mmCIF file of C-alpha atoms in Angstrom:
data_model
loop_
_atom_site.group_PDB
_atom_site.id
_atom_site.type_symbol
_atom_site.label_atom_id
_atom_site.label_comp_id
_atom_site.label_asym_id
_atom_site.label_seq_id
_atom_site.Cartn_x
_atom_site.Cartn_y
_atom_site.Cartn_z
ATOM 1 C CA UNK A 47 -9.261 2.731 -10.448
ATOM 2 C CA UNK A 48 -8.750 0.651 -13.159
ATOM 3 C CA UNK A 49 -11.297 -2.117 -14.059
ATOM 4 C CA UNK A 50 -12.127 -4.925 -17.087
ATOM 5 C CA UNK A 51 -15.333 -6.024 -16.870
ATOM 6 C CA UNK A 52 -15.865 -9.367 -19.321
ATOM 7 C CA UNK A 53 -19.838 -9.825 -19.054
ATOM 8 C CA UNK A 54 -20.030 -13.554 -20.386
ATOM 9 C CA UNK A 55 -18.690 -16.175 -18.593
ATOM 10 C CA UNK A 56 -18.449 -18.673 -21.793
ATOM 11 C CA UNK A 57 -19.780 -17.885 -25.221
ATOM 12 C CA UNK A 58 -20.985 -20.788 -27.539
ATOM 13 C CA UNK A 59 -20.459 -20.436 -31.104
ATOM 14 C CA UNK A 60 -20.864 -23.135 -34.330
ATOM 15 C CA UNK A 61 -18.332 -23.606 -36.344
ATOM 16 C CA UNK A 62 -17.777 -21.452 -39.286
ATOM 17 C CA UNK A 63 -20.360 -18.441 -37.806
ATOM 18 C CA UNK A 64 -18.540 -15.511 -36.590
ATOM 19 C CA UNK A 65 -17.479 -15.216 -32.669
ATOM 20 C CA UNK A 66 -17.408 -12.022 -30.425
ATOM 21 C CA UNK A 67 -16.314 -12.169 -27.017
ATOM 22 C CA UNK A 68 -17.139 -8.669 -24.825
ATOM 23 C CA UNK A 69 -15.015 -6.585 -22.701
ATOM 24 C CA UNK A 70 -15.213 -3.240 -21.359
ATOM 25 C CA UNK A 71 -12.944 -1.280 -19.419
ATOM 26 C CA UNK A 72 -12.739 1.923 -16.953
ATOM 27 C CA UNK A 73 -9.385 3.452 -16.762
ATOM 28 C CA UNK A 74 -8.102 6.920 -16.185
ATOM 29 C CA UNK A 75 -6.136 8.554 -18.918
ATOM 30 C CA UNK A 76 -5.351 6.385 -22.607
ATOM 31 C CA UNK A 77 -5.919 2.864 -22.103
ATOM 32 C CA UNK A 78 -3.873 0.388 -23.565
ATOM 33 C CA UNK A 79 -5.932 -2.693 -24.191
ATOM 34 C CA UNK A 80 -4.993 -6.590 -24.451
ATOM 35 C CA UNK A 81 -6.585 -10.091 -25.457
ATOM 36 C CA UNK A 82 -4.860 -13.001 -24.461
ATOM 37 C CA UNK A 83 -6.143 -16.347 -25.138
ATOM 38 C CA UNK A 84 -5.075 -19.098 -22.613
ATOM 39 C CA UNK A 85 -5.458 -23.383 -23.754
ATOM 40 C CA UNK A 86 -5.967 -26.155 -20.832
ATOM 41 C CA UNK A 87 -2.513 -26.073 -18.589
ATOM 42 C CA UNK A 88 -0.753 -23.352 -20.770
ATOM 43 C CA UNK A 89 0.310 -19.380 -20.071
ATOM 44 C CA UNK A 90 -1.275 -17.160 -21.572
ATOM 45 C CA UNK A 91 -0.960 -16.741 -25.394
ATOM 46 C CA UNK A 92 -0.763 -12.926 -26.383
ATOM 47 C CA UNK A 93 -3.729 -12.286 -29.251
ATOM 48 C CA UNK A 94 -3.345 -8.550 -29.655
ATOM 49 C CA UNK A 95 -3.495 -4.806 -28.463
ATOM 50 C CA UNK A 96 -4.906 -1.277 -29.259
ATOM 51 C CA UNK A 97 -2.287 1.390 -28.217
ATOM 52 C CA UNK A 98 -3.528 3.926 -30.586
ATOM 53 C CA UNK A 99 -4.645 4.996 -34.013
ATOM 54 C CA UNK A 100 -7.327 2.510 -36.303
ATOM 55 C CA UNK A 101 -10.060 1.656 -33.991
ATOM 56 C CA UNK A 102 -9.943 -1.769 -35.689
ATOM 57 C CA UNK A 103 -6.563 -3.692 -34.640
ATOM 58 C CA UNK A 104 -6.049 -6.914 -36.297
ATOM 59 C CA UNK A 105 -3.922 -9.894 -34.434
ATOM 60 C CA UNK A 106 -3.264 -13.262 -34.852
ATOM 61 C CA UNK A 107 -5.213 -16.429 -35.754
ATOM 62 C CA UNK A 108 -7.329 -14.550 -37.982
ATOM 63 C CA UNK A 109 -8.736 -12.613 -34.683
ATOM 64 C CA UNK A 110 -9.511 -8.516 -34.716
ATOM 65 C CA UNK A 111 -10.721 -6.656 -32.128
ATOM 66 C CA UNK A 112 -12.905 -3.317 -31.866
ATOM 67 C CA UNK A 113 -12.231 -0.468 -29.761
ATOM 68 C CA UNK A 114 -14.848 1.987 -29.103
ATOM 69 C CA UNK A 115 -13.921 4.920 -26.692
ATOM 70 C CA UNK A 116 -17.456 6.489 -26.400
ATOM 71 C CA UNK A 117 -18.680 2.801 -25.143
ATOM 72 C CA UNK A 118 -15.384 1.949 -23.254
ATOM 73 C CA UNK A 119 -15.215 -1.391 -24.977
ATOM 74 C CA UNK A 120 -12.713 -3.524 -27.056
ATOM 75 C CA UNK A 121 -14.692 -6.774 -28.168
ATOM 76 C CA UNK A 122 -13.200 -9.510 -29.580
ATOM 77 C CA UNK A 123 -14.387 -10.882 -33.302
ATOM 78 C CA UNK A 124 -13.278 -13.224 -35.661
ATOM 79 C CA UNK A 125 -15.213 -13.633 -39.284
ATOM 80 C CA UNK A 126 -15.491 -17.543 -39.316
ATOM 81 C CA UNK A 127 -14.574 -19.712 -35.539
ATOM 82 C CA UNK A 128 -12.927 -22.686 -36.140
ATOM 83 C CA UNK A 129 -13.159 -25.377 -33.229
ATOM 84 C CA UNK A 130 -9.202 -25.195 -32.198
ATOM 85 C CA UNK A 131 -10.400 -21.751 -31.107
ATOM 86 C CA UNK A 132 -12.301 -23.009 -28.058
ATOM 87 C CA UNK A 133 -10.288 -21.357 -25.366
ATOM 88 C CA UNK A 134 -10.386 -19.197 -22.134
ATOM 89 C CA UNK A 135 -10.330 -15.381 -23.080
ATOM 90 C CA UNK A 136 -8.718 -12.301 -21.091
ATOM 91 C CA UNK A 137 -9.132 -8.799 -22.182
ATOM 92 C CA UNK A 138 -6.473 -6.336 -20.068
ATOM 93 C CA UNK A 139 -6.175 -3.264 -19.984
ATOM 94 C CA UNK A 140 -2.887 -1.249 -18.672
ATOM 95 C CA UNK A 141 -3.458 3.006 -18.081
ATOM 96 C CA UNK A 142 -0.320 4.260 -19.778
ATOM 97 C CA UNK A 143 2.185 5.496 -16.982
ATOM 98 C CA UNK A 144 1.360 2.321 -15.326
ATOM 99 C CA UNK A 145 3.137 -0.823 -14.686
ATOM 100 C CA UNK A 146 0.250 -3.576 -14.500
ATOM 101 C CA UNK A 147 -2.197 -5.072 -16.538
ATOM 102 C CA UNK A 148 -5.849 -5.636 -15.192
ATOM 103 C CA UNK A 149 -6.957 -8.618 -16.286
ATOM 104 C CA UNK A 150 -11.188 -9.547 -16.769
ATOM 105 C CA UNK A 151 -12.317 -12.604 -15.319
ATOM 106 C CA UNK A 152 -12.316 -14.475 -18.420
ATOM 107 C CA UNK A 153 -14.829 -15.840 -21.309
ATOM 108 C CA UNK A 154 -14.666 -19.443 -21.801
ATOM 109 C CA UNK A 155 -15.111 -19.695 -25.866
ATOM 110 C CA UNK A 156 -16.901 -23.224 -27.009
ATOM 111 C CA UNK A 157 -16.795 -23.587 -30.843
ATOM 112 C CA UNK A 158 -19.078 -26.363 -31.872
ATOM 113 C CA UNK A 159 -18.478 -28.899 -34.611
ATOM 114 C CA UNK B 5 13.929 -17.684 -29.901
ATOM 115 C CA UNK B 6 12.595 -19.552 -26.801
ATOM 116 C CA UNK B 7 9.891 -17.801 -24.893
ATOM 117 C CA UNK B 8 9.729 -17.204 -21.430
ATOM 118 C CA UNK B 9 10.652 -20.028 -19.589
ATOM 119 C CA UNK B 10 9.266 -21.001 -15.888
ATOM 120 C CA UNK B 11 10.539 -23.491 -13.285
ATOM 121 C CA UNK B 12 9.232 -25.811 -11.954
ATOM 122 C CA UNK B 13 6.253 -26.647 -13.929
ATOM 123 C CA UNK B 14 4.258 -28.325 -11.049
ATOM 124 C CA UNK B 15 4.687 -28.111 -7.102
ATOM 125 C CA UNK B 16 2.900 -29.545 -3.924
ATOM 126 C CA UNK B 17 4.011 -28.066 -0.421
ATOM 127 C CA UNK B 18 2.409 -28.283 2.297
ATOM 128 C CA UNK B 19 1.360 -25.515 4.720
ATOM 129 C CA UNK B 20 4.084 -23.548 6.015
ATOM 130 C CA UNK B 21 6.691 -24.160 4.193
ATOM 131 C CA UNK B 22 8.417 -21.660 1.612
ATOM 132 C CA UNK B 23 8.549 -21.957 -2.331
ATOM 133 C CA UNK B 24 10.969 -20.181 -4.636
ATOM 134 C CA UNK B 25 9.769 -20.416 -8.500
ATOM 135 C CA UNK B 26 12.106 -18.846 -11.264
ATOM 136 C CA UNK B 27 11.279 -17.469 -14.296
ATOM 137 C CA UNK B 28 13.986 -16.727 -17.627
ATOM 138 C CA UNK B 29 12.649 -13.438 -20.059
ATOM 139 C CA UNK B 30 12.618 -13.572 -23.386
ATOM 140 C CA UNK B 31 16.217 -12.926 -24.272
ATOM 141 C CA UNK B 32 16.995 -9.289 -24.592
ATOM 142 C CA UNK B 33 13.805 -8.517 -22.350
ATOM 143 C CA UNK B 34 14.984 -6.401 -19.184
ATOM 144 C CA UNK B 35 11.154 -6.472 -16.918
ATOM 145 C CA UNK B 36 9.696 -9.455 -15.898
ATOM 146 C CA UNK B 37 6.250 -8.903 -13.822
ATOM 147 C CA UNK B 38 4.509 -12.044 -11.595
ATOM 148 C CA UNK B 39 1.284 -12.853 -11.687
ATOM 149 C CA UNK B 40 -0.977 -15.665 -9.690
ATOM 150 C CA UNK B 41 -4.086 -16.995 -11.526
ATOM 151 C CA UNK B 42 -6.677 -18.765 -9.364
ATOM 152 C CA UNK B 43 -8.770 -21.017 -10.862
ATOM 153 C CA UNK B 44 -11.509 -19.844 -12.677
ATOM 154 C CA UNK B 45 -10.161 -16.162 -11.917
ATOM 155 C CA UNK B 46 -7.822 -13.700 -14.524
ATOM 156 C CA UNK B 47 -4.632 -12.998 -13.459
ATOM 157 C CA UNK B 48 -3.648 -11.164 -10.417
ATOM 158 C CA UNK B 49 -0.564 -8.739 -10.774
ATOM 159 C CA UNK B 50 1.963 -9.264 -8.061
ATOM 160 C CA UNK B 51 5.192 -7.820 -8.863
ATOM 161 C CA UNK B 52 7.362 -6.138 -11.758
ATOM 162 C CA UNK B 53 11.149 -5.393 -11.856
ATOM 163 C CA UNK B 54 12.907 -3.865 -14.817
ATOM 164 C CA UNK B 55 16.779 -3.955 -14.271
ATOM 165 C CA UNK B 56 16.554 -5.668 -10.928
ATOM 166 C CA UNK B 57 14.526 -2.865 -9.590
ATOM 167 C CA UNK B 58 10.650 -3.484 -8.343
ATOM 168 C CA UNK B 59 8.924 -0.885 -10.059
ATOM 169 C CA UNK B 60 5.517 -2.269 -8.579
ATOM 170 C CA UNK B 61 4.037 -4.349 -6.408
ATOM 171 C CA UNK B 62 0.090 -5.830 -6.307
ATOM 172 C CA UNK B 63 -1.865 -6.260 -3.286
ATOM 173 C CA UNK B 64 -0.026 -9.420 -2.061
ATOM 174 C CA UNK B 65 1.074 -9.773 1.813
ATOM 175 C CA UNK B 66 4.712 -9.568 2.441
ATOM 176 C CA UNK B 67 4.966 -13.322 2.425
ATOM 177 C CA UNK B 68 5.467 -12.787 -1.740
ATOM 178 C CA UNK B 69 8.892 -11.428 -2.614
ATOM 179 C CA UNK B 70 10.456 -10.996 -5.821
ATOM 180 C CA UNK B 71 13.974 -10.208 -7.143
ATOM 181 C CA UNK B 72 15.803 -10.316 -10.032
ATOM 182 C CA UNK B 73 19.196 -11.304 -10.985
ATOM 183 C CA UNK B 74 21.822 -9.367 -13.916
ATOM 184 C CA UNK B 75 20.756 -12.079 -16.235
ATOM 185 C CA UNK B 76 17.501 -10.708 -15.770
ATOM 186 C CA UNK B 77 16.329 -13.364 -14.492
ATOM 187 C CA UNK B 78 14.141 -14.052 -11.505
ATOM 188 C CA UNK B 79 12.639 -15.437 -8.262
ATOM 189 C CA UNK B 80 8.894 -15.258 -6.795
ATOM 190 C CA UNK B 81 9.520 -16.450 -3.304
ATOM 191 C CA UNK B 82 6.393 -17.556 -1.121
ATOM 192 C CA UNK B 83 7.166 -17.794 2.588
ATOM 193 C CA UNK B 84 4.209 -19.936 5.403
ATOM 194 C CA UNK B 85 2.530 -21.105 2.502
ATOM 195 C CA UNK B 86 -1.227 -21.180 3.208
ATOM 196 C CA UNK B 87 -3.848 -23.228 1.133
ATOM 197 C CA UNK B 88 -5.095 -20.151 -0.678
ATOM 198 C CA UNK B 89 -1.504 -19.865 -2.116
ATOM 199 C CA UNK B 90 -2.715 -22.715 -4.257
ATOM 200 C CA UNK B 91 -2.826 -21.218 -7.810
ATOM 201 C CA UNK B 92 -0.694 -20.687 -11.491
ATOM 202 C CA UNK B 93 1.660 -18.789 -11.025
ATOM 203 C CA UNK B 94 3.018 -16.501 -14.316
ATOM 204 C CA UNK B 95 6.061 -14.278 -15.122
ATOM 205 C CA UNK B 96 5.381 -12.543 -18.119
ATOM 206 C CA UNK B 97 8.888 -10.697 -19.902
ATOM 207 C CA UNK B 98 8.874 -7.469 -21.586
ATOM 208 C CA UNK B 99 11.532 -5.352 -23.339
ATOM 209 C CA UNK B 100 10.665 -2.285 -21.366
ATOM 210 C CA UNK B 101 9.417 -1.305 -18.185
ATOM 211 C CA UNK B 102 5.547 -0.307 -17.812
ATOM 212 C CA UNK B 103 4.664 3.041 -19.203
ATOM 213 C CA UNK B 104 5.806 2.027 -22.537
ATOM 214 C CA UNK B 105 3.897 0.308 -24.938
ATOM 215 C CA UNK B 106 5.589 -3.030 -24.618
ATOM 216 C CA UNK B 107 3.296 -6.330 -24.733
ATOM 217 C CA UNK B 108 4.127 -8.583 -22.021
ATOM 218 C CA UNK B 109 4.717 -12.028 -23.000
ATOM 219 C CA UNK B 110 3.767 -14.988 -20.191
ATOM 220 C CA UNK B 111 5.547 -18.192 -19.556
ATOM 221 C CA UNK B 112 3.643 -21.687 -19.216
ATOM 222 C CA UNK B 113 2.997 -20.985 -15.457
ATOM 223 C CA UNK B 114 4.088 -23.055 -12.612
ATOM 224 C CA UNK B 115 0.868 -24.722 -10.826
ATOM 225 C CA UNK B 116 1.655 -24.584 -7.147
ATOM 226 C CA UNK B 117 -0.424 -26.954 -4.809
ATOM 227 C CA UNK B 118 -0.783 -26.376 -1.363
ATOM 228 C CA UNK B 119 -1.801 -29.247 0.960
#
């Protein structure tokens, strides 16, 4: 079965310092892997994916993400977090063949002034 | 280009009674999935359609039923709401149906608020 584990409920973070936000996954097969970030009373805001190739996939807002396969994880980083950045984060991964996306339970990000 | 659009934005209903929220793809997107989001909980998958077929369905009771129009357009129904029903609900629009690498792009949500 597919799963997305996202081990921190809310990160804290000053601003300027870099930001990671954690996610693993278990799938069966090639995973393809999501963030999405999500504001107070908005959808979800697509941040970017790993399908396949570089292990280092770069998105938008200055964000990047990591995938490892040997760890089963695709962490989110960012160099410098700015305080418009404090969000709620989902990782999600999809198996390929499939036709959902597994969501995490979310990381609240808090980017203090 | 507009995004994917979602109507109504807000609704109360009280138990029992049946909702019907719509949801417009991105234009020249074909699937459109539904998700509900719980507070404090990621999204749940409930349906997907791709050319007004359902191609999958989450673990939802048959009170949740989906369809989608030529347009590609389409309708979450909700039938004897209950208070758990209370949630945001999401359509997300893709160009292809799952199994590609499409990204699925969500809508604002309609918050649905069962008394």
């Amino acid at each position: 079965a597919q799963s997305v584990a996202q081990p921190e409920d809310q990160v804290n973070v000053a601003e300027g310092n870099p930001l990671t936000v954690k996610c693993t996954y278990s799938v069966s097969g090639n995973p393809y892997l999501f963030w999405y970030v999500q504001y107070p009373n908005r959808g979800l805001q697509f941040l970017l994916k790993y399908i396949t190739g570089d292990n280092l996939v770069k998105g938008s807002y200055g964000f990047e993400a990591e995938f490892n396969k040997s760890q089963t994880s695709f962490h989110l980083k960012k160099p410098s977090a700015l305080v418009s950045d404090s969000a709620l984060y989902f990782c999600a991964v999809r198996a390929s063949g499939t036709y959902k996306y597994i969501f995490g339970t979310g990381t609240r990000l808090k980017v203090l002034a | 280009d507009a995004g994917v659009t979602q109507s109504p934005t807000h609704l109360i209903k009280t138990r029992g009674q049946q909702v019907t929220l719509r949801c417009s793809p991105i234009s020249g997107h074909k699937s459109v999935s539904w998700y509900q989001q719980v507070l404090g909980q990621g999204p749940q998958f409930i349906f997907q359609y791709y050319e007004k077929e359902e191609r999958g369905r989450g673990n939802f009771p048959d009170r949740f039923s989906a369809r989608q129009f030529p347009n590609y357009s389409s309708e979450l129904n909700v039938n004897a709401l209950l208070l758990g029903d209370s949630a945001l609900y999401l359509c997300a629009s893709s160009s292809t149906d799952a199994g590609q690498r499409e990204t699925q792009y969500f809508g604002p949500g309609t918050r649905l608020l069962v008394l």
